[in-house]
Tab-separated table of C-alpha atoms in Angstrom:
chain	number	residue	atom	x	y	z
A	9	UNK	CA	-17.299	-9.119	-2.831
A	10	UNK	CA	-16.601	-11.784	-5.443
A	11	UNK	CA	-16.586	-10.751	-9.093
A	12	UNK	CA	-16.520	-12.897	-12.228
A	13	UNK	CA	-13.485	-12.346	-14.427
A	14	UNK	CA	-13.733	-9.916	-17.337
A	15	UNK	CA	-13.392	-11.656	-20.700
A	16	UNK	CA	-11.071	-9.441	-22.715
A	17	UNK	CA	-11.779	-10.903	-26.140
A	18	UNK	CA	-13.939	-8.297	-27.911
A	19	UNK	CA	-14.119	-6.199	-24.713
A	20	UNK	CA	-13.880	-2.434	-25.166
A	21	UNK	CA	-10.938	-1.070	-23.166
A	22	UNK	CA	-10.192	2.647	-22.780
A	23	UNK	CA	-6.590	3.397	-21.773
A	24	UNK	CA	-5.548	6.923	-20.792
A	25	UNK	CA	-2.006	8.146	-21.258
A	26	UNK	CA	-1.759	5.482	-23.954
A	27	UNK	CA	0.796	7.308	-26.069
A	28	UNK	CA	3.896	6.170	-24.202
A	29	UNK	CA	5.244	4.190	-21.256
A	30	UNK	CA	2.832	2.131	-19.164
A	31	UNK	CA	-0.195	3.254	-21.176
A	32	UNK	CA	1.352	2.160	-24.452
A	33	UNK	CA	2.395	-1.214	-23.028
A	34	UNK	CA	-1.099	-1.704	-21.585
A	35	UNK	CA	-2.812	-0.891	-24.878
A	36	UNK	CA	-0.588	-3.415	-26.673
A	37	UNK	CA	-1.205	-6.076	-24.004
A	38	UNK	CA	-4.985	-5.600	-24.110
A	39	UNK	CA	-5.080	-5.798	-27.902
A	40	UNK	CA	-2.978	-8.972	-27.786
A	41	UNK	CA	-5.766	-10.561	-25.751
A	42	UNK	CA	-8.412	-9.685	-28.290
A	43	UNK	CA	-9.719	-6.442	-26.814
A	44	UNK	CA	-10.832	-3.428	-28.825
A	45	UNK	CA	-8.612	-0.683	-27.448
A	46	UNK	CA	-9.274	3.047	-27.307
A	47	UNK	CA	-5.848	4.703	-27.069
A	48	UNK	CA	-6.465	8.096	-25.432
A	49	UNK	CA	-3.799	10.723	-24.882
A	50	UNK	CA	-3.405	14.497	-24.735
A	51	UNK	CA	-0.655	14.042	-27.326
A	52	UNK	CA	-2.738	12.976	-30.317
A	53	UNK	CA	0.339	12.182	-32.421
A	54	UNK	CA	1.484	9.706	-29.765
A	55	UNK	CA	-2.007	8.153	-29.610
A	56	UNK	CA	-2.036	7.858	-33.405
A	57	UNK	CA	1.363	6.180	-33.299
A	58	UNK	CA	0.472	3.516	-30.746
A	59	UNK	CA	-2.913	2.771	-32.350
A	60	UNK	CA	-1.273	2.535	-35.764
A	61	UNK	CA	1.276	0.106	-34.410
A	62	UNK	CA	-1.432	-2.106	-32.926
A	63	UNK	CA	-3.575	-2.119	-36.059
A	64	UNK	CA	-7.312	-2.592	-36.523
A	65	UNK	CA	-7.847	-3.571	-32.862
A	66	UNK	CA	-7.092	-0.011	-31.711
A	67	UNK	CA	-8.284	3.532	-32.349
A	68	UNK	CA	-6.712	6.823	-31.225
A	69	UNK	CA	-8.531	9.541	-29.281
A	70	UNK	CA	-7.586	12.950	-27.940
A	71	UNK	CA	-8.166	13.294	-24.190
A	72	UNK	CA	-7.220	15.937	-21.659
A	73	UNK	CA	-7.944	14.071	-18.430
A	74	UNK	CA	-8.038	17.347	-16.474
A	75	UNK	CA	-11.427	18.398	-17.837
A	76	UNK	CA	-14.788	16.675	-17.609
A	77	UNK	CA	-15.809	18.103	-20.985
A	78	UNK	CA	-12.885	16.381	-22.685
A	79	UNK	CA	-13.764	13.137	-20.903
A	80	UNK	CA	-17.401	13.306	-21.994
A	81	UNK	CA	-16.411	13.990	-25.597
A	82	UNK	CA	-13.864	11.152	-25.625
A	83	UNK	CA	-16.192	8.606	-23.998
A	84	UNK	CA	-19.024	9.470	-26.384
A	85	UNK	CA	-16.687	8.951	-29.342
A	86	UNK	CA	-15.390	5.621	-28.003
A	87	UNK	CA	-18.907	4.295	-27.374
A	88	UNK	CA	-20.034	5.404	-30.845
A	89	UNK	CA	-17.018	3.783	-32.512
A	90	UNK	CA	-16.452	0.632	-30.452
A	91	UNK	CA	-19.442	0.112	-28.134
A	92	UNK	CA	-19.946	0.343	-24.346
A	93	UNK	CA	-16.742	0.513	-22.315
A	94	UNK	CA	-16.020	-2.686	-20.387
A	95	UNK	CA	-12.666	-1.709	-18.866
A	96	UNK	CA	-11.285	1.740	-18.019
A	97	UNK	CA	-7.550	2.019	-17.346
A	98	UNK	CA	-6.799	5.332	-15.634
A	99	UNK	CA	-3.098	5.542	-16.338
A	100	UNK	CA	-2.331	9.148	-17.345
A	101	UNK	CA	-0.023	10.757	-14.811
A	102	UNK	CA	2.802	13.221	-14.271
A	103	UNK	CA	5.673	13.230	-11.792
A	104	UNK	CA	7.524	16.480	-11.095
A	105	UNK	CA	10.695	16.184	-9.052
A	106	UNK	CA	11.733	19.014	-6.726
A	107	UNK	CA	11.943	19.866	-3.025
A	108	UNK	CA	8.462	20.832	-1.835
A	109	UNK	CA	9.227	24.536	-1.293
A	110	UNK	CA	10.965	24.841	-4.668
A	111	UNK	CA	8.075	23.453	-6.731
A	112	UNK	CA	5.870	26.097	-8.355
A	113	UNK	CA	2.159	26.314	-7.646
A	114	UNK	CA	1.459	25.813	-11.344
A	115	UNK	CA	3.340	22.506	-11.471
A	116	UNK	CA	1.697	21.345	-8.242
A	117	UNK	CA	-1.759	22.199	-9.554
A	118	UNK	CA	-1.086	20.367	-12.814
A	119	UNK	CA	0.010	17.308	-10.837
A	120	UNK	CA	-3.211	17.227	-8.815
A	121	UNK	CA	-5.308	17.959	-11.905
A	122	UNK	CA	-3.831	15.063	-13.886
A	123	UNK	CA	-3.198	12.491	-11.165
A	124	UNK	CA	-6.321	13.032	-9.049
A	125	UNK	CA	-8.948	14.924	-11.032
A	126	UNK	CA	-8.080	12.822	-14.065
A	127	UNK	CA	-9.246	9.739	-12.159
A	128	UNK	CA	-12.285	11.480	-10.655
A	129	UNK	CA	-13.489	12.781	-14.020
A	130	UNK	CA	-12.774	9.438	-15.672
A	131	UNK	CA	-14.746	7.347	-13.213
A	132	UNK	CA	-17.648	9.794	-13.224
A	133	UNK	CA	-17.716	9.749	-17.029
A	134	UNK	CA	-17.526	5.958	-17.410
A	135	UNK	CA	-18.884	4.278	-14.261
A	136	UNK	CA	-22.574	5.254	-14.566
A	137	UNK	CA	-22.989	3.231	-17.778
A	138	UNK	CA	-21.137	0.316	-16.191
A	139	UNK	CA	-23.414	0.468	-13.162
A	140	UNK	CA	-26.483	0.565	-15.397
A	141	UNK	CA	-25.239	-2.575	-17.183
A	142	UNK	CA	-24.127	-4.067	-13.831
A	143	UNK	CA	-20.822	-4.956	-15.429
A	144	UNK	CA	-17.462	-3.255	-15.698
A	145	UNK	CA	-13.953	-2.915	-14.346
A	146	UNK	CA	-11.843	0.150	-13.596
A	147	UNK	CA	-8.083	-0.017	-13.061
A	148	UNK	CA	-6.327	3.058	-11.700
A	149	UNK	CA	-2.556	3.072	-11.992
A	150	UNK	CA	-1.291	4.723	-8.820
A	151	UNK	CA	2.179	4.120	-7.373
A	152	UNK	CA	3.954	2.789	-4.336
A	153	UNK	CA	4.443	6.514	-3.743
A	154	UNK	CA	0.806	6.299	-2.687
A	155	UNK	CA	2.033	4.320	0.326
A	156	UNK	CA	5.550	5.644	0.946
A	157	UNK	CA	6.653	9.268	1.465
A	158	UNK	CA	9.603	10.197	-0.766
A	159	UNK	CA	11.528	13.477	-0.333
A	160	UNK	CA	11.442	15.469	-3.568
A	161	UNK	CA	8.033	14.095	-4.561
A	162	UNK	CA	5.745	15.716	-1.977
A	163	UNK	CA	2.871	16.792	-4.230
A	164	UNK	CA	3.249	13.658	-6.370
A	165	UNK	CA	3.072	11.668	-3.119
A	166	UNK	CA	-0.071	13.552	-2.157
A	167	UNK	CA	-1.671	12.840	-5.528
A	168	UNK	CA	-0.918	9.119	-5.350
A	169	UNK	CA	-2.077	8.771	-1.742
A	170	UNK	CA	-5.279	10.440	-2.974
A	171	UNK	CA	-5.506	8.044	-5.926
A	172	UNK	CA	-5.278	5.042	-3.601
A	173	UNK	CA	-7.934	6.401	-1.228
A	174	UNK	CA	-10.211	7.454	-4.070
A	175	UNK	CA	-10.010	4.050	-5.739
A	176	UNK	CA	-10.554	2.154	-2.482
A	177	UNK	CA	-13.667	4.144	-1.652
A	178	UNK	CA	-15.122	3.981	-5.166
A	179	UNK	CA	-14.588	0.217	-5.041
A	180	UNK	CA	-16.798	0.009	-1.956
A	181	UNK	CA	-19.509	2.196	-3.486
A	182	UNK	CA	-19.591	0.365	-6.836
A	183	UNK	CA	-19.365	-3.204	-5.499
A	184	UNK	CA	-23.090	-3.795	-5.110
A	185	UNK	CA	-23.550	-2.876	-8.771
A	186	UNK	CA	-21.101	-5.479	-10.069
A	187	UNK	CA	-18.447	-2.896	-10.993
A	188	UNK	CA	-14.951	-3.349	-9.576
A	189	UNK	CA	-12.193	-0.788	-9.018
A	190	UNK	CA	-8.615	-2.018	-8.766
A	191	UNK	CA	-5.449	-0.084	-8.030
A	192	UNK	CA	-2.056	-1.057	-9.432
A	193	UNK	CA	0.905	0.254	-7.436
A	194	UNK	CA	4.192	0.154	-9.349
A	195	UNK	CA	7.589	0.706	-7.848
A	196	UNK	CA	9.997	2.779	-9.966
A	197	UNK	CA	9.256	2.178	-13.657
A	198	UNK	CA	11.717	2.629	-16.495
A	199	UNK	CA	9.796	5.368	-18.349
A	200	UNK	CA	10.298	9.069	-19.025
A	201	UNK	CA	8.693	9.832	-15.636
A	202	UNK	CA	11.845	8.559	-13.928
A	203	UNK	CA	14.325	10.005	-16.421
A	204	UNK	CA	17.292	11.581	-14.663
A	205	UNK	CA	16.668	9.683	-11.428
A	206	UNK	CA	19.120	6.999	-10.281
A	207	UNK	CA	17.219	3.709	-10.178
A	208	UNK	CA	18.101	0.435	-8.472
A	209	UNK	CA	20.353	0.498	-5.391
A	210	UNK	CA	17.700	-1.035	-3.164
A	211	UNK	CA	14.769	0.503	-5.046
A	212	UNK	CA	12.809	-2.186	-6.941
A	213	UNK	CA	12.665	-1.209	-10.608
A	214	UNK	CA	10.285	-2.618	-13.208
A	215	UNK	CA	9.441	-2.181	-16.887
A	216	UNK	CA	6.195	-0.821	-18.400
A	217	UNK	CA	5.359	-4.323	-19.617
A	218	UNK	CA	5.388	-5.559	-15.999
A	219	UNK	CA	2.759	-2.981	-15.081
A	220	UNK	CA	0.721	-3.770	-18.187
A	221	UNK	CA	0.705	-7.444	-17.210
A	222	UNK	CA	-0.547	-6.514	-13.729
A	223	UNK	CA	-3.312	-4.347	-15.207
A	224	UNK	CA	-4.414	-7.210	-17.454
A	225	UNK	CA	-4.286	-9.610	-14.507
A	226	UNK	CA	-6.726	-7.481	-12.503
A	227	UNK	CA	-9.344	-8.130	-15.186
A	228	UNK	CA	-9.281	-11.743	-14.051
A	229	UNK	CA	-8.658	-11.388	-10.321
A	230	UNK	CA	-10.353	-7.988	-9.854
A	231	UNK	CA	-8.217	-7.564	-6.743
A	232	UNK	CA	-8.415	-4.311	-4.806
A	233	UNK	CA	-4.666	-3.574	-4.898
A	234	UNK	CA	-1.790	-5.065	-6.849
A	235	UNK	CA	1.749	-3.892	-6.048
A	236	UNK	CA	4.465	-4.447	-8.648
A	237	UNK	CA	6.732	-6.269	-7.863
A	238	UNK	CA	4.252	-8.515	-6.073
A	239	UNK	CA	6.489	-9.221	-3.081
A	240	UNK	CA	5.865	-5.653	-1.922
A	241	UNK	CA	2.356	-6.692	-0.861
A	242	UNK	CA	3.629	-6.834	2.726
A	243	UNK	CA	4.406	-3.118	2.573
A	244	UNK	CA	1.236	-1.918	4.332
A	245	UNK	CA	1.899	-4.014	7.406
A	246	UNK	CA	5.583	-3.104	7.468
A	247	UNK	CA	4.881	0.626	7.305
A	248	UNK	CA	2.215	0.330	9.981
A	249	UNK	CA	4.417	-1.357	12.580
A	250	UNK	CA	7.934	-0.093	11.816
A	251	UNK	CA	9.201	2.640	14.167
A	252	UNK	CA	10.283	5.892	12.524
A	253	UNK	CA	13.995	5.476	13.362
A	254	UNK	CA	14.004	2.139	11.521
A	255	UNK	CA	12.277	3.663	8.509
A	256	UNK	CA	14.803	6.518	8.541
A	257	UNK	CA	17.675	4.018	8.543
A	258	UNK	CA	16.153	2.059	5.672
A	259	UNK	CA	15.691	5.252	3.643
A	260	UNK	CA	19.347	6.109	4.221
A	261	UNK	CA	20.514	2.655	3.149
A	262	UNK	CA	18.501	2.709	-0.103
A	263	UNK	CA	19.213	6.346	-0.952
A	264	UNK	CA	15.797	7.679	-0.037
A	265	UNK	CA	16.784	11.273	-0.831
A	266	UNK	CA	17.851	10.535	-4.404
A	267	UNK	CA	14.935	12.584	-5.824
A	268	UNK	CA	16.382	15.634	-4.047
A	269	UNK	CA	20.148	15.324	-4.261
A	270	UNK	CA	20.895	12.949	-7.171
A	271	UNK	CA	18.774	14.180	-10.087
A	272	UNK	CA	20.435	14.465	-13.495
A	273	UNK	CA	18.716	17.653	-14.670
A	274	UNK	CA	20.114	17.319	-18.190
A	275	UNK	CA	18.692	13.829	-18.635
A	276	UNK	CA	15.377	15.030	-17.215
A	277	UNK	CA	15.151	18.222	-19.266
A	278	UNK	CA	12.857	16.883	-22.009
A	279	UNK	CA	10.353	15.505	-19.507
A	280	UNK	CA	10.398	18.691	-17.421
A	281	UNK	CA	9.748	20.770	-20.538
A	282	UNK	CA	6.791	18.589	-21.499
A	283	UNK	CA	5.412	18.987	-17.964
A	284	UNK	CA	5.821	22.779	-18.088
A	285	UNK	CA	3.795	22.881	-21.309
A	286	UNK	CA	0.800	21.570	-19.360
């Protein structure tokens, strides 16, 4: 399916998790290209802060991506204030770090609710109007953890594998209506999600602005999947053909167990507390 590029000047863009990290960088990048940006976040103070920093091109909204009612209320407010939504960026996400059997059910449920149901509710709240207009673009920010199993991130892995599959299938269903769904798959990003984790050492590490640039780029290319860094595009083929002993060796060389045995719990304490409050 070939799509025309989305013109961002005067487009209405709704960004979830816009209060910090990738969401904040994406909101800034969209506004810089002339878009009218709805900065949505559960933390209204953070949404106010990013929208205030952008200026008249942005407005803040409160959104709990885990509930359809919150989505419907937020979308109605955005449409009333700014007009029909042209681009939805499903970015809100959480990443608990713990061995699978040590992670509480409550934290696991919150992870699935935010990372999976947040995307499901979002697309169901926004896509019908796009389909009716036969125009629109949805970008879901997943992760390379949606392709690679990482010890210490089992439920997060599950949520991101689900995000990739969900986005790929929705893309097929929406294509005939002129609505595209793209997935951006970052490697480790320097945000609070990775606080306390040793980065680098064979693990490609990027900044929120790199992911924001990829999100913006999908509005032109409307590609199905965009890994960041881009050279990791060969990952699917490599994982498909590599024997397990080779993958095990590679994990050992790059410190694949770092999310289990090398976490700085003090540096991660603030993020973990914010996650528990969910």
